[in-house]
């Protein structure tokens, strides 16, 4: 595929995304229930560019939780680049139930057109 063909393909894909009338929204993140319980959640802000392009899908963030329940660090495991920063920013504000030691778990956010 030539560079010109690639650019044309990308423009076509972008145009099709913009034509979609569906409004996407972020669902609250979920974690495996066998892991640390969440005391307080903050929903990710839906990025305006992602909204205009109707970008959706799952974002997975690995979260390191301190014994007192605060988020020490995050690492993107997967997801669309337009969505991951909003999810990281939100999950950094979460508070978990205190535990005896530092734990790591995956938090998953889903951006869909069906609402929260």
PDB file of C-alpha atoms in Angstrom, residues 7-109:
ATOM      1  CA  UNK A   7      -3.689   8.515   3.810  1.00  0.00           C
ATOM      2  CA  UNK A   8      -6.858   8.103   1.749  1.00  0.00           C
ATOM      3  CA  UNK A   9      -7.855   5.052   3.808  1.00  0.00           C
ATOM      4  CA  UNK A  10      -7.273   6.938   7.071  1.00  0.00           C
ATOM      5  CA  UNK A  11      -9.293   9.956   5.857  1.00  0.00           C
ATOM      6  CA  UNK A  12     -12.135   7.662   4.808  1.00  0.00           C
ATOM      7  CA  UNK A  13     -12.122   5.954   8.206  1.00  0.00           C
ATOM      8  CA  UNK A  14     -12.130   9.321   9.970  1.00  0.00           C
ATOM      9  CA  UNK A  15     -14.994  10.569   7.818  1.00  0.00           C
ATOM     10  CA  UNK A  16     -17.038   7.459   8.565  1.00  0.00           C
ATOM     11  CA  UNK A  17     -16.420   7.936  12.279  1.00  0.00           C
ATOM     12  CA  UNK A  18     -17.567  11.542  12.103  1.00  0.00           C
ATOM     13  CA  UNK A  19     -20.740  10.561  10.267  1.00  0.00           C
ATOM     14  CA  UNK A  20     -21.837   8.342  13.111  1.00  0.00           C
ATOM     15  CA  UNK A  21     -24.528  10.124  15.100  1.00  0.00           C
ATOM     16  CA  UNK A  22     -24.078   8.019  18.217  1.00  0.00           C
ATOM     17  CA  UNK A  23     -22.934   9.899  21.291  1.00  0.00           C
ATOM     18  CA  UNK A  24     -20.508   7.888  23.345  1.00  0.00           C
ATOM     19  CA  UNK A  25     -20.132   8.044  27.091  1.00  0.00           C
ATOM     20  CA  UNK A  26     -17.840   6.468  29.653  1.00  0.00           C
ATOM     21  CA  UNK A  27     -19.111   3.834  31.996  1.00  0.00           C
ATOM     22  CA  UNK A  28     -17.655   3.663  35.454  1.00  0.00           C
ATOM     23  CA  UNK A  29     -14.596   1.460  35.637  1.00  0.00           C
ATOM     24  CA  UNK A  30     -14.883  -2.043  36.977  1.00  0.00           C
ATOM     25  CA  UNK A  31     -12.461  -4.291  38.781  1.00  0.00           C
ATOM     26  CA  UNK A  32     -12.351  -7.968  39.638  1.00  0.00           C
ATOM     27  CA  UNK A  33     -14.519  -8.336  42.758  1.00  0.00           C
ATOM     28  CA  UNK A  34     -11.935 -10.640  44.379  1.00  0.00           C
ATOM     29  CA  UNK A  35      -9.535  -7.694  44.549  1.00  0.00           C
ATOM     30  CA  UNK A  36      -9.551  -4.587  46.754  1.00  0.00           C
ATOM     31  CA  UNK A  37     -12.962  -2.951  47.036  1.00  0.00           C
ATOM     32  CA  UNK A  38     -13.403   0.592  45.790  1.00  0.00           C
ATOM     33  CA  UNK A  39     -14.564   3.223  48.315  1.00  0.00           C
ATOM     34  CA  UNK A  40     -14.895   6.177  45.923  1.00  0.00           C
ATOM     35  CA  UNK A  41     -14.822   6.398  42.119  1.00  0.00           C
ATOM     36  CA  UNK A  42     -14.380   9.287  39.726  1.00  0.00           C
ATOM     37  CA  UNK A  43     -15.762   8.855  36.204  1.00  0.00           C
ATOM     38  CA  UNK A  44     -13.402   9.726  33.360  1.00  0.00           C
ATOM     39  CA  UNK A  45     -14.155  12.906  31.430  1.00  0.00           C
ATOM     40  CA  UNK A  46     -15.069  11.936  27.890  1.00  0.00           C
ATOM     41  CA  UNK A  47     -12.476  13.656  25.629  1.00  0.00           C
ATOM     42  CA  UNK A  48     -14.144  16.048  23.182  1.00  0.00           C
ATOM     43  CA  UNK A  49     -12.124  14.795  20.190  1.00  0.00           C
ATOM     44  CA  UNK A  50     -13.013  11.172  20.980  1.00  0.00           C
ATOM     45  CA  UNK A  51     -16.677  12.172  21.311  1.00  0.00           C
ATOM     46  CA  UNK A  52     -16.670  13.952  17.938  1.00  0.00           C
ATOM     47  CA  UNK A  53     -15.015  10.940  16.306  1.00  0.00           C
ATOM     48  CA  UNK A  54     -17.357   8.470  18.066  1.00  0.00           C
ATOM     49  CA  UNK A  55     -14.374   6.606  19.470  1.00  0.00           C
ATOM     50  CA  UNK A  56     -15.360   3.890  21.892  1.00  0.00           C
ATOM     51  CA  UNK A  57     -14.161   0.624  23.333  1.00  0.00           C
ATOM     52  CA  UNK A  58     -12.424  -0.669  26.414  1.00  0.00           C
ATOM     53  CA  UNK A  59      -9.517   0.871  28.278  1.00  0.00           C
ATOM     54  CA  UNK A  60      -7.557  -1.240  30.753  1.00  0.00           C
ATOM     55  CA  UNK A  61      -5.405   0.391  33.401  1.00  0.00           C
ATOM     56  CA  UNK A  62      -3.130  -1.430  35.830  1.00  0.00           C
ATOM     57  CA  UNK A  63      -3.362   0.264  39.223  1.00  0.00           C
ATOM     58  CA  UNK A  64      -0.914  -0.051  42.112  1.00  0.00           C
ATOM     59  CA  UNK A  65      -2.766   0.582  45.387  1.00  0.00           C
ATOM     60  CA  UNK A  66      -1.014   1.521  48.621  1.00  0.00           C
ATOM     61  CA  UNK A  67      -1.940  -0.199  51.898  1.00  0.00           C
ATOM     62  CA  UNK A  68      -3.963   2.889  52.927  1.00  0.00           C
ATOM     63  CA  UNK A  69      -6.082   2.662  49.727  1.00  0.00           C
ATOM     64  CA  UNK A  70      -4.580   5.431  47.580  1.00  0.00           C
ATOM     65  CA  UNK A  71      -3.449   4.903  43.999  1.00  0.00           C
ATOM     66  CA  UNK A  72       0.348   4.937  43.870  1.00  0.00           C
ATOM     67  CA  UNK A  73       0.715   4.533  40.107  1.00  0.00           C
ATOM     68  CA  UNK A  74      -1.060   3.578  36.901  1.00  0.00           C
ATOM     69  CA  UNK A  75       0.010   1.895  33.679  1.00  0.00           C
ATOM     70  CA  UNK A  76      -2.002   1.602  30.476  1.00  0.00           C
ATOM     71  CA  UNK A  77      -2.568  -2.036  29.532  1.00  0.00           C
ATOM     72  CA  UNK A  78      -4.743  -1.340  26.492  1.00  0.00           C
ATOM     73  CA  UNK A  79      -7.219   1.001  24.892  1.00  0.00           C
ATOM     74  CA  UNK A  80      -7.648   3.725  22.310  1.00  0.00           C
ATOM     75  CA  UNK A  81      -5.034   6.511  22.654  1.00  0.00           C
ATOM     76  CA  UNK A  82      -7.750   9.175  22.691  1.00  0.00           C
ATOM     77  CA  UNK A  83      -9.342   7.597  25.778  1.00  0.00           C
ATOM     78  CA  UNK A  84      -6.496   6.348  27.967  1.00  0.00           C
ATOM     79  CA  UNK A  85      -5.386   9.653  29.529  1.00  0.00           C
ATOM     80  CA  UNK A  86      -8.907  10.470  30.752  1.00  0.00           C
ATOM     81  CA  UNK A  87      -9.116   7.024  32.366  1.00  0.00           C
ATOM     82  CA  UNK A  88      -5.716   7.361  34.018  1.00  0.00           C
ATOM     83  CA  UNK A  89      -6.604  10.810  35.362  1.00  0.00           C
ATOM     84  CA  UNK A  90      -9.886   9.505  36.797  1.00  0.00           C
ATOM     85  CA  UNK A  91      -8.527   6.339  38.412  1.00  0.00           C
ATOM     86  CA  UNK A  92      -5.753   8.316  40.130  1.00  0.00           C
ATOM     87  CA  UNK A  93      -8.547   9.981  42.140  1.00  0.00           C
ATOM     88  CA  UNK A  94     -10.075   6.680  43.287  1.00  0.00           C
ATOM     89  CA  UNK A  95      -9.863   5.498  46.888  1.00  0.00           C
ATOM     90  CA  UNK A  96      -9.793   1.813  47.797  1.00  0.00           C
ATOM     91  CA  UNK A  97     -10.518   0.018  51.065  1.00  0.00           C
ATOM     92  CA  UNK A  98      -7.299  -0.179  53.111  1.00  0.00           C
ATOM     93  CA  UNK A  99      -5.410  -3.469  53.005  1.00  0.00           C
ATOM     94  CA  UNK A 100      -2.471  -5.119  54.721  1.00  0.00           C
ATOM     95  CA  UNK A 101      -0.117  -4.610  51.781  1.00  0.00           C
ATOM     96  CA  UNK A 102       0.323  -2.872  48.444  1.00  0.00           C
ATOM     97  CA  UNK A 103      -1.723  -4.536  45.698  1.00  0.00           C
ATOM     98  CA  UNK A 104      -1.955  -4.347  41.931  1.00  0.00           C
ATOM     99  CA  UNK A 105      -5.081  -4.860  39.884  1.00  0.00           C
ATOM    100  CA  UNK A 106      -6.582  -4.079  36.503  1.00  0.00           C
ATOM    101  CA  UNK A 107      -9.385  -1.527  36.169  1.00  0.00           C
ATOM    102  CA  UNK A 108     -11.444  -1.631  32.983  1.00  0.00           C
ATOM    103  CA  UNK A 109     -13.446   1.261  31.531  1.00  0.00           C
TER     104      UNK A 109
END
